[in-house]
Coordinates of C-alpha atoms in Angstrom, one line a residue:
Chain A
X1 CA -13.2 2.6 28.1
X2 CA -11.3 2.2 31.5
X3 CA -9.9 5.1 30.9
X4 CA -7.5 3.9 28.0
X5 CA -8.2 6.7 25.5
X6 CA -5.8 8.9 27.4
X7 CA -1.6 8.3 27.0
X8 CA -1.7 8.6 31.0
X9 CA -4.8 5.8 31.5
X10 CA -2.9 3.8 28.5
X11 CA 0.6 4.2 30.9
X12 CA -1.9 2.9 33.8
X13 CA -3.7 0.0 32.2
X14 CA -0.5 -1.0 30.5
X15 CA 1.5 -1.6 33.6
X16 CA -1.5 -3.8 34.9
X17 CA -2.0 -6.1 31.6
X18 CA 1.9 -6.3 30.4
X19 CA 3.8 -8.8 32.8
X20 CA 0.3 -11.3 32.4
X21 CA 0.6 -10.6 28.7
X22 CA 4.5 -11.7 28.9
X23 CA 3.6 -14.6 30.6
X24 CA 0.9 -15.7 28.7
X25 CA 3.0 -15.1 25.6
X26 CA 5.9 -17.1 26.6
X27 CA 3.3 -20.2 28.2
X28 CA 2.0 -20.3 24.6
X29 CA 4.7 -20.4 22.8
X30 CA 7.0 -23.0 24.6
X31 CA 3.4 -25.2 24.4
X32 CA 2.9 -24.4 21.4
X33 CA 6.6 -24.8 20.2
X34 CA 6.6 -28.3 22.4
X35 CA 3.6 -29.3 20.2
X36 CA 4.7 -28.3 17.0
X37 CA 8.1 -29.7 17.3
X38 CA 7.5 -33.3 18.8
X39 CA 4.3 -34.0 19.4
X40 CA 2.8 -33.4 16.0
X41 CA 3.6 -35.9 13.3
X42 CA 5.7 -34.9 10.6
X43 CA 3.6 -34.6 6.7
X44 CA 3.2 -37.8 5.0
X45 CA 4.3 -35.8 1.6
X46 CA 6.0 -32.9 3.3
X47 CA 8.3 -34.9 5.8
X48 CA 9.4 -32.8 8.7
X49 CA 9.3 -29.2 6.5
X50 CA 5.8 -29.2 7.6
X51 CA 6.9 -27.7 10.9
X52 CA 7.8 -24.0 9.5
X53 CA 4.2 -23.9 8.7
X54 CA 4.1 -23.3 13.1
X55 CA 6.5 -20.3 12.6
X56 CA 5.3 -18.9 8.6
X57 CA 1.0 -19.1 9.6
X58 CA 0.8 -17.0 12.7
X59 CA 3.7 -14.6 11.1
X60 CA 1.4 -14.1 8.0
X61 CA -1.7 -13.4 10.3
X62 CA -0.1 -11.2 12.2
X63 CA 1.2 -9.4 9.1
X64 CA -2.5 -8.7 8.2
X65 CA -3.4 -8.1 11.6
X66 CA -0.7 -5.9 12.1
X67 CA -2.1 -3.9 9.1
X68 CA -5.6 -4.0 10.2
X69 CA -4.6 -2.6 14.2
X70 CA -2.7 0.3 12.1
X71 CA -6.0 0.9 9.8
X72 CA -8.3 0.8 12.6
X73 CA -6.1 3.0 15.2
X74 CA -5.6 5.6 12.0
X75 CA -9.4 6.2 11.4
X76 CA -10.1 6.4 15.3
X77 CA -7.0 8.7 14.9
X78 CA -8.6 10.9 12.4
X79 CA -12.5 10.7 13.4
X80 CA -12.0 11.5 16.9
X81 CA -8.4 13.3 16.9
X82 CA -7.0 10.5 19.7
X83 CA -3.5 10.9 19.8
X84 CA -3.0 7.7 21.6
X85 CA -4.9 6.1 18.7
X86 CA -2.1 7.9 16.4
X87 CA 0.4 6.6 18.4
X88 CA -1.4 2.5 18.5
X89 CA -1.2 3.3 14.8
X90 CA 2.7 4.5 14.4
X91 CA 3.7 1.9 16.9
X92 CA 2.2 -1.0 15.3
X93 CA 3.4 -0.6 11.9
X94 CA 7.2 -1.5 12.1
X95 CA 6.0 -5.0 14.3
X96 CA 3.7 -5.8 11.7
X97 CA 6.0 -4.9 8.6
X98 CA 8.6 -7.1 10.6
X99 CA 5.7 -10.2 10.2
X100 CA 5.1 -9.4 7.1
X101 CA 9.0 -9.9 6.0
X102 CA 9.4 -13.0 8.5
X103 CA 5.6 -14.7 6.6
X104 CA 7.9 -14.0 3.2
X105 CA 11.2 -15.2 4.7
X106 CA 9.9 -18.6 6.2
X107 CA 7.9 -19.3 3.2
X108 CA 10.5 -19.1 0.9
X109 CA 12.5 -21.3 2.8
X110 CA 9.3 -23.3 2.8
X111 CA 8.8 -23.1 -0.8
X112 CA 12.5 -24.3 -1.9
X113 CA 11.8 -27.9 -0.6
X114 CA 8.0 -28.2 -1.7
X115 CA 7.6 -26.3 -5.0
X116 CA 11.3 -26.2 -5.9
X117 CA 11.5 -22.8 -6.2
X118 CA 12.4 -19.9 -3.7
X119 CA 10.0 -17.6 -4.9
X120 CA 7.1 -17.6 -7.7
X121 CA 4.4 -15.0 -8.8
X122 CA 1.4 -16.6 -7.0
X123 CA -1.1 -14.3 -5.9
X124 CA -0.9 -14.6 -2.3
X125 CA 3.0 -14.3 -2.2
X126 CA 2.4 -10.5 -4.5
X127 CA -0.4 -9.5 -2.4
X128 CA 2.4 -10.3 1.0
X129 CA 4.9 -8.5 -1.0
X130 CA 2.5 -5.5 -1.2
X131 CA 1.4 -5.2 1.9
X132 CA 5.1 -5.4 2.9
X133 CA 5.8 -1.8 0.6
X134 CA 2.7 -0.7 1.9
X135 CA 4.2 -0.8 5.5
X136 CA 7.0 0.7 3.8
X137 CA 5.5 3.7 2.4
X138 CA 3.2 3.9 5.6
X139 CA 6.4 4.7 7.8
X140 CA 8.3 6.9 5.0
X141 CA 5.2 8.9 4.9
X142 CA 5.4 8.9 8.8
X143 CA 8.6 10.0 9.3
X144 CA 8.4 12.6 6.1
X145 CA 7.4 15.6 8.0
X146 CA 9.1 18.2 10.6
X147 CA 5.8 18.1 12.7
X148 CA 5.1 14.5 13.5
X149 CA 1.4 15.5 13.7
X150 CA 1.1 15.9 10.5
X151 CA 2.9 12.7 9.3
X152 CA 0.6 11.0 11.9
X153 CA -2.7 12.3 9.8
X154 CA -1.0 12.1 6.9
X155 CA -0.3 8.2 7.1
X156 CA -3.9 7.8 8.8
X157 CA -5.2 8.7 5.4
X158 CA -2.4 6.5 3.9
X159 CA -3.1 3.0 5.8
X160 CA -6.9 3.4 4.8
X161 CA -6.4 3.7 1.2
X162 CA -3.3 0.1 1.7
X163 CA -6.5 -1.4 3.7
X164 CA -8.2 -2.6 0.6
X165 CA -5.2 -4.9 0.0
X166 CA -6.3 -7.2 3.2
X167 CA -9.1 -9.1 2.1
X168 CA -7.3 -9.2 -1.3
X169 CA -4.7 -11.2 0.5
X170 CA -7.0 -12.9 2.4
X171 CA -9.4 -14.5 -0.2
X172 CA -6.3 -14.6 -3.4
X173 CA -6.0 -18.4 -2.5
X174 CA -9.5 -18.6 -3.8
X175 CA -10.1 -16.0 -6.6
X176 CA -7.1 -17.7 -7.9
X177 CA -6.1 -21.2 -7.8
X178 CA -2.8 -20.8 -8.4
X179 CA 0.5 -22.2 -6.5
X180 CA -0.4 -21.3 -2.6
X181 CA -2.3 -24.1 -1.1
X182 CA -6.2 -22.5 -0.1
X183 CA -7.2 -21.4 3.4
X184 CA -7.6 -25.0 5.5
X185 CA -7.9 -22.6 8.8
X186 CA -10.7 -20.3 8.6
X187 CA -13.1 -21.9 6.3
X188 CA -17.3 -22.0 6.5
X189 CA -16.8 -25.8 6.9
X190 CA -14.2 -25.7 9.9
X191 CA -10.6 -26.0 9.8
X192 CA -9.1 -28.9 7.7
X193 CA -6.0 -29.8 9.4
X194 CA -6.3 -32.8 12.0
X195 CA -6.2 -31.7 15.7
X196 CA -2.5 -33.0 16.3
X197 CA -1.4 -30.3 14.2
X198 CA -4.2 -27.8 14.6
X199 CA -3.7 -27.3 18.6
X200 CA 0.3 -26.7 18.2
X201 CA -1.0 -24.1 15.3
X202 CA -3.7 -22.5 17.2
X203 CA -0.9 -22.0 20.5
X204 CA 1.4 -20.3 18.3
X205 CA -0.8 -18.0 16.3
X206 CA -2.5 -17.0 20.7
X207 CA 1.4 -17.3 21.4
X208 CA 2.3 -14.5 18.6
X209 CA -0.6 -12.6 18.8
X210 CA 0.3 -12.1 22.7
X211 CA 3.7 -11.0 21.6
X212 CA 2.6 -8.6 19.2
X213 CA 0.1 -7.1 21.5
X214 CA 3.0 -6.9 24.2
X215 CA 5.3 -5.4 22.0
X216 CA 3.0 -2.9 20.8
X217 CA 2.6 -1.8 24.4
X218 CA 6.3 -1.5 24.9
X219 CA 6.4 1.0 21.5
X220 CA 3.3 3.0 22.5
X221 CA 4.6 3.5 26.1
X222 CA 7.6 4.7 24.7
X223 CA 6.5 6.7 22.3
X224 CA 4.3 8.4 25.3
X225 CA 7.8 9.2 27.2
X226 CA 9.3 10.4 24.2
X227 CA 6.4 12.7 23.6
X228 CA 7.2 14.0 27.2
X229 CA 10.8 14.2 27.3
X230 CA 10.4 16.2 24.3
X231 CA 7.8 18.5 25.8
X232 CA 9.8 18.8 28.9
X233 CA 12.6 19.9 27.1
X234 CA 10.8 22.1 24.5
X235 CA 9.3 24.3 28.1
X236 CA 12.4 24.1 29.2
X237 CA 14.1 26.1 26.6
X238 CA 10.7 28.0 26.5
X239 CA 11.4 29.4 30.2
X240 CA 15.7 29.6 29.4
X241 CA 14.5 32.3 26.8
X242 CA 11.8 33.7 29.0
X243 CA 14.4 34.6 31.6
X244 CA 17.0 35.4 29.0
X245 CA 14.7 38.0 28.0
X246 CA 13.9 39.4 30.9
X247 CA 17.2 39.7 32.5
Chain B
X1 CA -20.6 21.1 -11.9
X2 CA -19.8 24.6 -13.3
X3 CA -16.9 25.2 -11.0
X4 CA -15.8 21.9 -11.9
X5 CA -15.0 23.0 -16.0
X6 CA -13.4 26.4 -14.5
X7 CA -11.1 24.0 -12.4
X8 CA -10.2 22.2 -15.3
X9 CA -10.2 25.3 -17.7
X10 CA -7.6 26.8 -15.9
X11 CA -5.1 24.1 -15.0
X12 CA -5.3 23.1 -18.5
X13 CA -4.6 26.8 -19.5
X14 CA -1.7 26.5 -16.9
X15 CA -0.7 23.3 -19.1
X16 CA -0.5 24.7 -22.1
X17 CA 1.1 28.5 -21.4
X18 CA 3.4 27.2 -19.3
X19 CA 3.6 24.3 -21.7
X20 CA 6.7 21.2 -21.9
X21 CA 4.7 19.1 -19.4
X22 CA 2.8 17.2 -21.1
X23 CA 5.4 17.3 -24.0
X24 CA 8.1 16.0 -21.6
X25 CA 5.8 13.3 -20.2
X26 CA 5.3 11.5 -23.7
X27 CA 8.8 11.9 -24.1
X28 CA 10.1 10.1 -21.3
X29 CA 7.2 7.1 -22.8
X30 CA 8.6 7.4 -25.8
X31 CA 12.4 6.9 -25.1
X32 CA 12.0 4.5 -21.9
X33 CA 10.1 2.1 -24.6
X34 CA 12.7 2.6 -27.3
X35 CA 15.3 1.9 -24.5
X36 CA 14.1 -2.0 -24.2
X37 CA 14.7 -3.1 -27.7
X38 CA 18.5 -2.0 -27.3
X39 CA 18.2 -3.6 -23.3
X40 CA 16.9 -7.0 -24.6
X41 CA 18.1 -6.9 -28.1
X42 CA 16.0 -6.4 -31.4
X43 CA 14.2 -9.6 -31.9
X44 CA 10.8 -9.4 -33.0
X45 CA 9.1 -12.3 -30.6
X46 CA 11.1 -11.6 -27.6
X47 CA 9.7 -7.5 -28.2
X48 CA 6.5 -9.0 -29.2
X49 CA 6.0 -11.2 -26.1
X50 CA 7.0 -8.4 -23.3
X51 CA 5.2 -5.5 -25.4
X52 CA 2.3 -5.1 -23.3
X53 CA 4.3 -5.2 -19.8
X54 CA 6.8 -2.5 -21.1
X55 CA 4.3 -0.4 -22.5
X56 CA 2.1 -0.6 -19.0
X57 CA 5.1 -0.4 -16.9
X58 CA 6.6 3.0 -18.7
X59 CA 3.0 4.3 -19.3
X60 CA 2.7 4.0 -15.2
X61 CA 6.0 5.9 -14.8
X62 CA 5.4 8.2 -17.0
X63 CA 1.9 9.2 -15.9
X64 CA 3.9 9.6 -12.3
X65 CA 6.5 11.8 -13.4
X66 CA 4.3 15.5 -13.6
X67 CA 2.5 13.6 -10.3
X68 CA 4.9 16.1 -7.6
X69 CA 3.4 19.2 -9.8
X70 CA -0.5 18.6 -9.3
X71 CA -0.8 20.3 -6.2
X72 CA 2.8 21.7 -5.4
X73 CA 2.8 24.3 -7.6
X74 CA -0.8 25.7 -6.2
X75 CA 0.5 24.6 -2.2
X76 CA 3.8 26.8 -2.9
X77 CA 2.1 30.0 -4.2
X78 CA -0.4 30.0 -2.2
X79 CA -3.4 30.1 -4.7
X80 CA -4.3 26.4 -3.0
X81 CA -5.2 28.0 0.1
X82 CA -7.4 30.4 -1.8
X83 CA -9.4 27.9 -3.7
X84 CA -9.7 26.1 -0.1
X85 CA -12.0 29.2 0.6
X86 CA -14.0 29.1 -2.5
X87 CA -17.3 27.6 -1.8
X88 CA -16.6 25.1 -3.8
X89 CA -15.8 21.4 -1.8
X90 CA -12.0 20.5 -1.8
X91 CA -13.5 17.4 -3.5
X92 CA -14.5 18.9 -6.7
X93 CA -11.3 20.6 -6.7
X94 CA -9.6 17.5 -6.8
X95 CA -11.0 15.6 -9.4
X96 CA -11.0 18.8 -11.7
X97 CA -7.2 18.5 -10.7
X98 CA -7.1 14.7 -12.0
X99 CA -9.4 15.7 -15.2
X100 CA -7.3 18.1 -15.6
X101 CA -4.0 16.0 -15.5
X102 CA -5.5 12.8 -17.2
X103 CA -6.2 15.3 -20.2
X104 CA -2.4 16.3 -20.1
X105 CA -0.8 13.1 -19.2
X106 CA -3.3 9.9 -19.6
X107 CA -4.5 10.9 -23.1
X108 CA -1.0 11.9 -24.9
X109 CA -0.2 8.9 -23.2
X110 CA -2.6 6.5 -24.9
X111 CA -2.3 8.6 -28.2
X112 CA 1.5 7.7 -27.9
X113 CA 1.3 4.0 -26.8
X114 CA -0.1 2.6 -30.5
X115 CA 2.5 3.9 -32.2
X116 CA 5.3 1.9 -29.6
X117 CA 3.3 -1.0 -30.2
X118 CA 4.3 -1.0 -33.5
X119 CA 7.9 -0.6 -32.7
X120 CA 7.5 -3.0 -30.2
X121 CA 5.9 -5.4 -33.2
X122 CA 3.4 -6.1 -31.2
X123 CA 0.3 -8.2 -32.6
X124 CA -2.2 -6.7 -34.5
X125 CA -5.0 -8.1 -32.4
X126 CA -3.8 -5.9 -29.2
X127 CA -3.9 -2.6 -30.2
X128 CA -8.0 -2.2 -29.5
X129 CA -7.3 -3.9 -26.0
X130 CA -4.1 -1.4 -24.9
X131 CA -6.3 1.4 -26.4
X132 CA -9.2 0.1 -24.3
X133 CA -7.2 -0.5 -21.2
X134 CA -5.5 2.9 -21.6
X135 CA -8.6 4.4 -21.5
X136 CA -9.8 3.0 -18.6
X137 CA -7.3 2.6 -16.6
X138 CA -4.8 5.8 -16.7
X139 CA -7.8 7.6 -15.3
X140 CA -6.8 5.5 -12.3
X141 CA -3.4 6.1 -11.9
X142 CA -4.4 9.7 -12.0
X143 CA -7.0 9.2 -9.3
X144 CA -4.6 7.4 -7.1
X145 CA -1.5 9.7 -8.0
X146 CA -4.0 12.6 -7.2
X147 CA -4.3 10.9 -3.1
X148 CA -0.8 10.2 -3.4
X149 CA 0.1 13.7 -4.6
X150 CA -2.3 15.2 -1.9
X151 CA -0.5 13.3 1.1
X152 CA 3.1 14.4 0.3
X153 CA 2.4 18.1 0.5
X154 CA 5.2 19.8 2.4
X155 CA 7.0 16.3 2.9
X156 CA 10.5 16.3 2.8
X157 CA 11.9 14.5 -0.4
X158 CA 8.3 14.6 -1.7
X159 CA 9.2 13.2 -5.0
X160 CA 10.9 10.0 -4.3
X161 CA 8.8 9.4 -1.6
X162 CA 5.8 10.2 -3.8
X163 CA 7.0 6.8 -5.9
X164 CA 6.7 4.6 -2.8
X165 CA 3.4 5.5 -1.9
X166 CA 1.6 5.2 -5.3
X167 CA 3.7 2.6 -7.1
X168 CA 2.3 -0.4 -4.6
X169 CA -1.3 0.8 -5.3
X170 CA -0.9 1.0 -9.1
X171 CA 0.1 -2.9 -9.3
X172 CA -3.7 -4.3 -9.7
X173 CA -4.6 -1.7 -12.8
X174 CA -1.1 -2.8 -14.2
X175 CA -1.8 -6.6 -13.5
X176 CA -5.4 -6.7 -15.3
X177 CA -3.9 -3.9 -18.1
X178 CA -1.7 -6.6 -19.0
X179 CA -3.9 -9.4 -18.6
X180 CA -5.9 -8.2 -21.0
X181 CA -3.7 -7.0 -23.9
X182 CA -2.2 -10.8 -23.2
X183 CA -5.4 -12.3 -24.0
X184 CA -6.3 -10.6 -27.0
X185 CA -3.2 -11.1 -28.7
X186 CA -3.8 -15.0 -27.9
X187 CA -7.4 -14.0 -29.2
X188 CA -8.7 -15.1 -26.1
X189 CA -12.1 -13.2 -24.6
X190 CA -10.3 -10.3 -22.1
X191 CA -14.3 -8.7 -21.4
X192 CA -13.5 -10.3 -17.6
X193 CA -9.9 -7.8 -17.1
X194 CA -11.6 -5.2 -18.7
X195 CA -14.8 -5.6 -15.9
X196 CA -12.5 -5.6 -13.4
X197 CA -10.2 -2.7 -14.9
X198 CA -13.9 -0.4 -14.6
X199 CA -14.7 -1.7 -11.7
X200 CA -11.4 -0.7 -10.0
X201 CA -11.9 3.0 -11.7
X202 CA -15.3 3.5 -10.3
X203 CA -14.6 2.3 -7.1
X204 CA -11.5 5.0 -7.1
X205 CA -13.5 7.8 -8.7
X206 CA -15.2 8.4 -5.3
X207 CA -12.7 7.1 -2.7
X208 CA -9.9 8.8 -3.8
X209 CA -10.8 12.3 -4.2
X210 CA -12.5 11.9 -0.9
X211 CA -8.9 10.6 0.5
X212 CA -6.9 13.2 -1.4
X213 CA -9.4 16.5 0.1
X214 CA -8.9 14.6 3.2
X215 CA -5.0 14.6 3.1
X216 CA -5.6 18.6 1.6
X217 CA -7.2 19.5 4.3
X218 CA -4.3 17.9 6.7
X219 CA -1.6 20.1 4.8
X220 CA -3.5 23.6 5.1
X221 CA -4.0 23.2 8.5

């Protein structure tokens, strides 16, 4: 696929799709942030708290989308041994764990004004909590090994077995009625929200997911030039003791 | 099937010469329950009301504690790689492994829990549902702990890390465990938690051995 399987096409393709990427990413979110902030009426019950739902929704689906890229890159990782799909995989996980913490953060701060409380046991907030210790143990695991091939595979296997909690987070708004309004976004019937405060939604969540794919680039592309440096380096000392040896 | 029982034959032989393990497991159950009454104080409602989140919540540490042993032991003298070579599928050797461990861990475990139920003064109408949910769902937290034990082979700080891997994955059998002991002491019907307890061990019978051979096979590379 246009050569991207490969760390040097991924360098390639990368330097094509990343400054339109940027672009489109900051276009969307300064509409989208225009739009949220004063075109869209404020909630006739909510008031103007309404507006963190701009920031909280696309941080919560990137969260989950953040989990499913790492799930998906991990079992291309171990079925077809890719190491760029290891790398998709390791660079994805701190972006998405940071969603996952900011989803929590700005609903809490949501949740103080509306429900009065700063926190409650609702199934969708426990299954987010999850998911954010999942991305937890995902990295320990990681970073748990001296050869980072094996913390790669090991995590692969570790981000497959988490996956299950995704549609659990997805569909616990309506398994369990409990304090967490249900989806009004992605529904069989269309979205419920009225179009003045559906488009400024819809920019940010493009907007954010643009930023996340932009910022995985940046990690993966990194990761690539670590991988060399190190390599580099590692032949380096390989041919200082070569010599060593035979002088 | 065969080499299945002489799996489990000999880790449970292991068990019992080597002994303490499964000794020390109920143990810790034992004194982390009798820790609450003095942490919360001794009165009967309060102990009554929590009883079936305490006993849960230690039962799932405890059955995590000889978790670091299950392959460790075998990975460090090398007798893992040799049953690697056995015709046998890593598969079968893993859930011989977690038969093996349930039978030293889950069942003292649920032997022990009745008896902190009545320390705990809990009501009389929960004792078949903790026995029930015991049953079926400390096979679980073997299954899981199994993958989990599998994956931190040759980690370093295997243990504690161990705990951050499983402990997420263990929260749905403890939320329906809980559920269920919570209806039957209000003598509500708790068939629905129970459903979904099985449900969660059979999907878990298959997938996690499958995961654990998986992460095997990664650490005898």
């Amino acid at each position: 696929m246009l050569g991207l399987s490969t760390p040097s096409g991924f360098i390639k393709v990368s330097k094509l799709v990343s400054p339109w990427l940027w672009t489109a990413c900051v276009l969307l979110i300064g509409a989208g942030l225009y739009f949220a902030l004063f075109v869209s009426p404020a909630d006739y019950q909510q008031g103007q708290t309404v507006r963190i739902m701009y920031i909280h929704v696309p941080s919560a689906w990137l969260g989950m989308f953040g989990y499913s890229v790492m799930a998906l890159a991990s079992a291309a990782g171990l079925v077809w041994k890719n190491p760029l799909a290891d790398l998709v995989a390791k660079a994805s996980a701190p972006i998405g764990a940071s969603f996952t913490f900011l989803c929590l953060a700005t609903g809490s701060l949501w949740g103080k004004p509306m429900w009065g409380t700063w926190w409650a046991w609702d199934a969708r907030l426990t299954s987010m909590l999850i998911l954010l210790f999942l991305y937890f143990g995902y990295i320990a695991l990681q970073n748990a090994f001296d050869d980072p091939g094996r913390g790669a595979r090991a995590a692969a296997i570790l981000a497959l077995a988490g996956f299950v909690n995704v549609p659990v987070i997805k569909f616990s708004v309506d398994w369990w009625k409990t304090l967490h309004q249900p989806a009004s976004l992605m529904k069989m019937s269309g979205p419920a929200l009225h179009p003045s405060m559906l488009t400024p939604l819809l920019l940010m969540v493009s907007g954010f997911t643009c930023f996340f794919v932009a910022v995985l680039i940046v990690r993966v592309r990194t990761e690539i030039l670590a991988a060399k440096i190190r390599a580099l380096r590692l032949s380096e000392i390989h041919a200082a003791q070569g010599s060593g040896v035979a002088g | 099937m065969k080499r299945l029982i002489e799996i489990i034959r000999r880790d449970l032989r292991l068990a019992l010469r080597q002994g303490s393990d499964s000794v020390m497991v109920v143990t810790f159950f034992v004194l982390t329950v009798i820790l609450f009454p003095f942490g919360i104080g001794p009165e009967a409602n309060i102990l009554e009301r929590v009883s079936p989140g305490v006993l849960w919540v230690t039962a799932l540490l405890a059955s995590m504690l000889s978790l670091d042993r299950l392959f460790q032991a075998d990975y460090e003298d090398g007798s893992l790689e040799l049953l690697a070579l056995t015709p046998t599928a890593l598969e079968i050797l893993v859930i011989g492994k977690v038969a093996a461990h349930w039978l030293t861990t889950g069942l003292p475990l649920m032997i022990a829990a009745p008896v902190l139920a009545v320390l705990l003064h809990m009501n009389g109408d929960g004792f078949v549902a903790l026995l029930v949910t015991m049953l079926l769902g400390t096979p679980t937290l073997s299954l899981i702990g199994a993958m989990g034990a599998a994956l931190v082979l040759g980690a370093r700080r295997g243990g504690v890390l161990l705990s951050l891997l499983v402990l997420p994955l263990y929260i749905p059998v403890l939320i329906f465990g809980v559920g269920a002991i919570d209806s039957a002491v209000q003598g509500l019907d708790y068939s629905a938690q129970l459903l979904l307890l099985g449900g969660i061990l059979l999907a878990a019978l298959p997938l996690a051995p499958l995961a654990a051979a998986a992460a095997l096979r990664q650490a005898l590379e």
